[in-house]
Short mmCIF file of C-alpha atoms in Angstrom, two decimals:
data_model
loop_
_atom_site.label_atom_id
_atom_site.label_comp_id
_atom_site.label_asym_id
_atom_site.label_seq_id
_atom_site.Cartn_x
_atom_site.Cartn_y
_atom_site.Cartn_z
CA MET I 24 0.00 0.00 0.00
CA ILE I 25 2.98 2.31 0.54
CA LEU I 26 3.81 2.14 -3.18
CA LEU I 27 0.23 3.05 -4.03
CA PHE I 28 0.33 6.13 -1.81
CA ALA I 29 3.78 7.04 -3.19
CA GLY I 30 2.52 6.78 -6.77
CA LEU I 31 -0.46 8.99 -5.96
CA ALA I 32 1.80 11.54 -4.25
CA ILE I 33 4.11 11.71 -7.30
CA TRP I 34 1.05 12.04 -9.58
CA TYR I 35 -0.36 14.91 -7.51
CA MET I 36 3.00 16.68 -7.34
CA ALA I 37 3.77 16.34 -11.05
CA HIS I 38 0.34 17.63 -12.07
CA LEU I 39 -0.18 20.36 -9.49
CA PHE I 40 3.38 21.78 -9.31
CA LYS I 41 2.75 24.17 -12.21
CA ARG I 42 -0.38 25.61 -10.59
CA LEU I 43 0.64 25.64 -6.93
CA ALA I 44 4.24 26.78 -7.37
CA PRO I 45 4.30 28.87 -10.57
CA SER I 46 7.50 30.76 -9.72
CA ALA I 47 9.35 27.52 -8.92
CA ARG I 48 8.08 26.01 -12.18
CA ALA I 49 9.20 29.12 -14.11
CA GLY I 50 12.64 28.90 -12.51
CA LEU I 51 12.90 25.22 -13.42
CA GLU I 52 11.87 25.97 -17.01
CA ALA I 53 14.44 28.79 -17.17
CA ARG I 54 17.21 26.42 -16.06
CA MET I 55 16.15 23.33 -17.99
CA GLY I 56 14.25 24.76 -20.96
CA GLU I 57 12.13 22.22 -22.84
CA ALA I 58 13.73 19.40 -20.84
CA SER I 59 11.56 20.43 -17.87
CA LYS I 60 8.48 19.24 -19.79
CA GLY I 61 10.21 15.91 -20.33
CA LEU I 62 10.99 15.69 -16.64
CA PHE I 63 7.33 16.08 -15.72
CA ALA I 64 6.27 13.60 -18.39
CA VAL I 65 8.72 11.06 -16.94
CA LEU I 66 7.41 11.76 -13.43
CA ILE I 67 3.83 11.18 -14.56
CA VAL I 68 4.69 7.89 -16.31
CA PHE I 69 6.73 6.84 -13.28
CA SER I 70 3.82 7.65 -10.96
CA VAL I 71 1.49 5.44 -13.04
CA VAL I 72 3.98 2.56 -12.89
CA VAL I 73 4.33 2.96 -9.12
CA MET I 74 0.53 3.18 -8.66
CA VAL I 75 0.00 0.02 -10.72
CA MET I 76 2.69 -1.84 -8.79
CA GLY I 77 1.25 -0.64 -5.50
CA TYR I 78 -2.31 -1.53 -6.48
CA ARG I 79 -1.40 -4.99 -7.72
CA GLY I 80 0.80 -5.64 -4.69
CA ALA I 81 -1.70 -4.45 -2.08
CA GLY I 82 -3.37 -7.13 -0.03
CA PHE I 83 -7.09 -7.55 -0.58
CA VAL I 84 -9.06 -5.87 2.20
CA GLU I 85 -12.76 -6.06 1.44
CA LEU I 86 -14.80 -3.04 2.44
CA TRP I 87 -18.07 -3.95 0.67
CA GLN I 88 -19.38 -6.38 -1.95
CA PRO I 89 -20.61 -4.52 -5.02
CA PRO I 90 -23.83 -5.95 -6.50
CA ALA I 91 -23.39 -7.63 -9.88
CA PHE I 92 -25.61 -5.16 -11.75
CA LEU I 93 -23.08 -2.40 -11.07
CA THR I 94 -20.80 -4.01 -13.66
CA HIS I 95 -23.22 -2.83 -16.34
CA VAL I 96 -23.40 0.65 -14.80
CA ASN I 97 -19.59 0.68 -14.77
CA ASN I 98 -19.43 -0.22 -18.45
CA LEU I 99 -21.88 2.51 -19.42
CA LEU I 100 -19.97 5.05 -17.34
CA MET I 101 -16.71 3.99 -19.01
CA ILE I 102 -18.19 4.65 -22.45
CA LEU I 103 -19.24 8.08 -21.18
CA ALA I 104 -15.75 8.63 -19.72
CA PHE I 105 -14.04 7.85 -23.04
CA TYR I 106 -16.44 10.12 -24.91
CA THR I 107 -16.01 12.91 -22.34
CA PHE I 108 -12.22 12.65 -22.46
CA GLY I 109 -12.31 12.88 -26.24
CA ALA I 110 -14.52 15.97 -26.10
CA SER I 111 -11.38 18.01 -25.45
CA ALA I 112 -9.61 16.81 -28.59
CA ALA I 113 -10.95 18.98 -31.40
CA LYS I 114 -9.18 22.33 -31.64
CA PRO I 115 -9.98 25.20 -31.58
CA ALA I 116 -13.70 24.31 -31.78
CA LYS I 117 -15.03 21.41 -29.70
CA VAL I 118 -17.70 18.75 -30.08
CA TRP I 119 -21.01 19.55 -28.39
CA LEU I 120 -20.02 18.27 -24.93
CA GLY I 121 -16.74 20.18 -25.08
CA THR I 122 -18.73 23.39 -25.36
CA LYS I 123 -20.63 22.60 -22.15
CA ILE I 124 -17.88 21.27 -19.87
CA ARG I 125 -14.84 23.38 -19.01
CA HIS I 126 -12.57 20.45 -18.13
CA PRO I 127 -13.60 17.39 -20.18
CA GLN I 128 -10.43 15.41 -19.42
CA LEU I 129 -10.72 15.93 -15.68
CA MET I 130 -14.46 15.21 -15.81
CA ALA I 131 -13.62 11.96 -17.62
CA VAL I 132 -11.25 11.03 -14.77
CA LEU I 133 -14.06 11.70 -12.28
CA ILE I 134 -16.45 9.46 -14.25
CA TRP I 135 -13.75 6.76 -14.60
CA ALA I 136 -13.01 6.83 -10.88
CA VAL I 137 -16.68 6.59 -9.87
CA ALA I 138 -17.22 3.75 -12.36
CA HIS I 139 -14.36 1.77 -10.85
CA LEU I 140 -15.39 2.50 -7.27
CA LEU I 141 -18.82 1.05 -8.04
CA VAL I 142 -17.37 -2.37 -8.94
CA ASN I 143 -14.36 -2.60 -6.65
CA GLY I 144 -15.16 -2.84 -2.97
CA ASP I 145 -11.64 -3.19 -1.59
CA LEU I 146 -9.32 -0.82 0.24
CA ALA I 147 -6.68 -0.56 -2.50
CA SER I 148 -9.38 0.40 -5.03
CA LEU I 149 -10.76 3.01 -2.66
CA VAL I 150 -7.27 4.50 -2.27
CA LEU I 151 -6.44 4.42 -6.00
CA PHE I 152 -9.74 5.45 -7.56
CA GLY I 153 -10.75 7.67 -4.66
CA GLY I 154 -7.33 9.31 -4.71
CA LEU I 155 -7.55 10.06 -8.43
CA PHE I 156 -11.13 11.30 -7.99
CA ALA I 157 -9.89 13.72 -5.30
CA TRP I 158 -6.99 14.80 -7.56
CA ALA I 159 -9.36 15.61 -10.44
CA MET I 160 -11.68 17.59 -8.16
CA LEU I 161 -8.74 19.51 -6.70
CA SER I 162 -7.32 20.18 -10.16
CA ILE I 163 -10.62 21.61 -11.36
CA GLN I 164 -10.74 23.95 -8.37
CA VAL I 165 -7.10 25.05 -8.75
CA ILE I 166 -7.39 25.67 -12.51
CA ASN I 167 -10.67 27.56 -12.14
CA ALA I 168 -9.16 29.77 -9.44
CA ALA I 169 -6.07 30.49 -11.55
CA GLU I 170 -7.84 31.09 -14.88
CA GLY I 171 -11.04 32.82 -13.81
CA THR I 172 -14.16 32.93 -15.96
CA TRP I 173 -14.49 30.37 -18.75
CA THR I 174 -15.62 31.26 -22.24
CA PRO I 175 -17.04 28.17 -23.97
CA PRO I 176 -15.33 27.39 -27.30
CA LEU I 177 -17.10 27.30 -30.64
CA GLN I 178 -18.80 24.07 -31.66
CA ALA I 179 -16.92 21.92 -34.17
CA PRO I 180 -18.52 20.58 -37.36
CA PHE I 181 -20.73 17.49 -36.93
CA LYS I 182 -18.13 15.24 -38.57
CA LYS I 183 -15.95 15.73 -35.46
CA GLU I 184 -18.83 14.39 -33.35
CA VAL I 185 -19.07 11.30 -35.58
CA THR I 186 -15.31 10.81 -35.36
CA LEU I 187 -15.45 11.00 -31.57
CA ILE I 188 -18.29 8.47 -31.37
CA ILE I 189 -16.38 6.02 -33.58
CA THR I 190 -13.20 6.57 -31.55
CA THR I 191 -15.14 5.98 -28.33
CA VAL I 192 -16.52 2.65 -29.62
CA VAL I 193 -13.08 1.48 -30.80
CA LEU I 194 -11.40 2.56 -27.56
CA THR I 195 -14.08 0.84 -25.46
CA ALA I 196 -13.54 -2.40 -27.38
CA ALA I 197 -9.76 -2.11 -27.05
CA VAL I 198 -9.90 -1.48 -23.29
CA ALA I 199 -12.35 -4.38 -22.83
CA GLY I 200 -9.92 -6.56 -24.77
CA ILE I 201 -6.99 -5.47 -22.59
CA HIS I 202 -9.00 -6.14 -19.41
CA THR I 203 -9.89 -9.61 -20.74
CA TRP I 204 -6.26 -10.29 -21.67
CA LEU I 205 -5.25 -9.32 -18.11
CA GLY I 206 -7.81 -11.77 -16.73
CA VAL I 207 -10.51 -9.30 -15.71
CA TRP I 208 -13.79 -9.98 -17.50
CA PRO I 209 -15.38 -6.52 -17.85
CA PHE I 210 -18.91 -7.65 -18.69
CA GLY I 211 -20.07 -9.35 -15.50
CA GLY I 212 -20.41 -13.05 -14.83
CA SER I 213 -17.52 -15.26 -15.89
CA PHE I 214 -15.81 -15.91 -19.19
#
């Protein structure tokens, strides 16, 4: 569990450093130039590796037993999470949802975290998914405070919406395949 907490701490630090310590970040960028971006990218990848190792290595401590029907709710929420994440992709105009939500990527993390909390009733899942839920909520608050009022972007042409829907379907199938390959049947019941 220590690795899981360490991975979360590195994730928080790497993502929030820019917002919470802007002068320190500016000084680092002045000394390192573009390499500072690489440093933070490495820290983020490293934090994911540490979180995965910590999660997989944590002993199972059951907190509750999720009902089986929540697997289907989880799957629907994951489709929504992929779509929401993708709503930030089109630039400068956004698909419809991207014109309604200020932080589609962070909102997608919130949806993803809730979806996984619904189907995982153990302590390590609560720490991982709850920790990333808290990070996304904190990030939204910090960014909103730093940037002030949001002006919604223009809406992209409908073909971008179609592209996002197709991408969401393909990504959902790919992630289901990866879960199955890892031995986690994502559709409820057994396989």
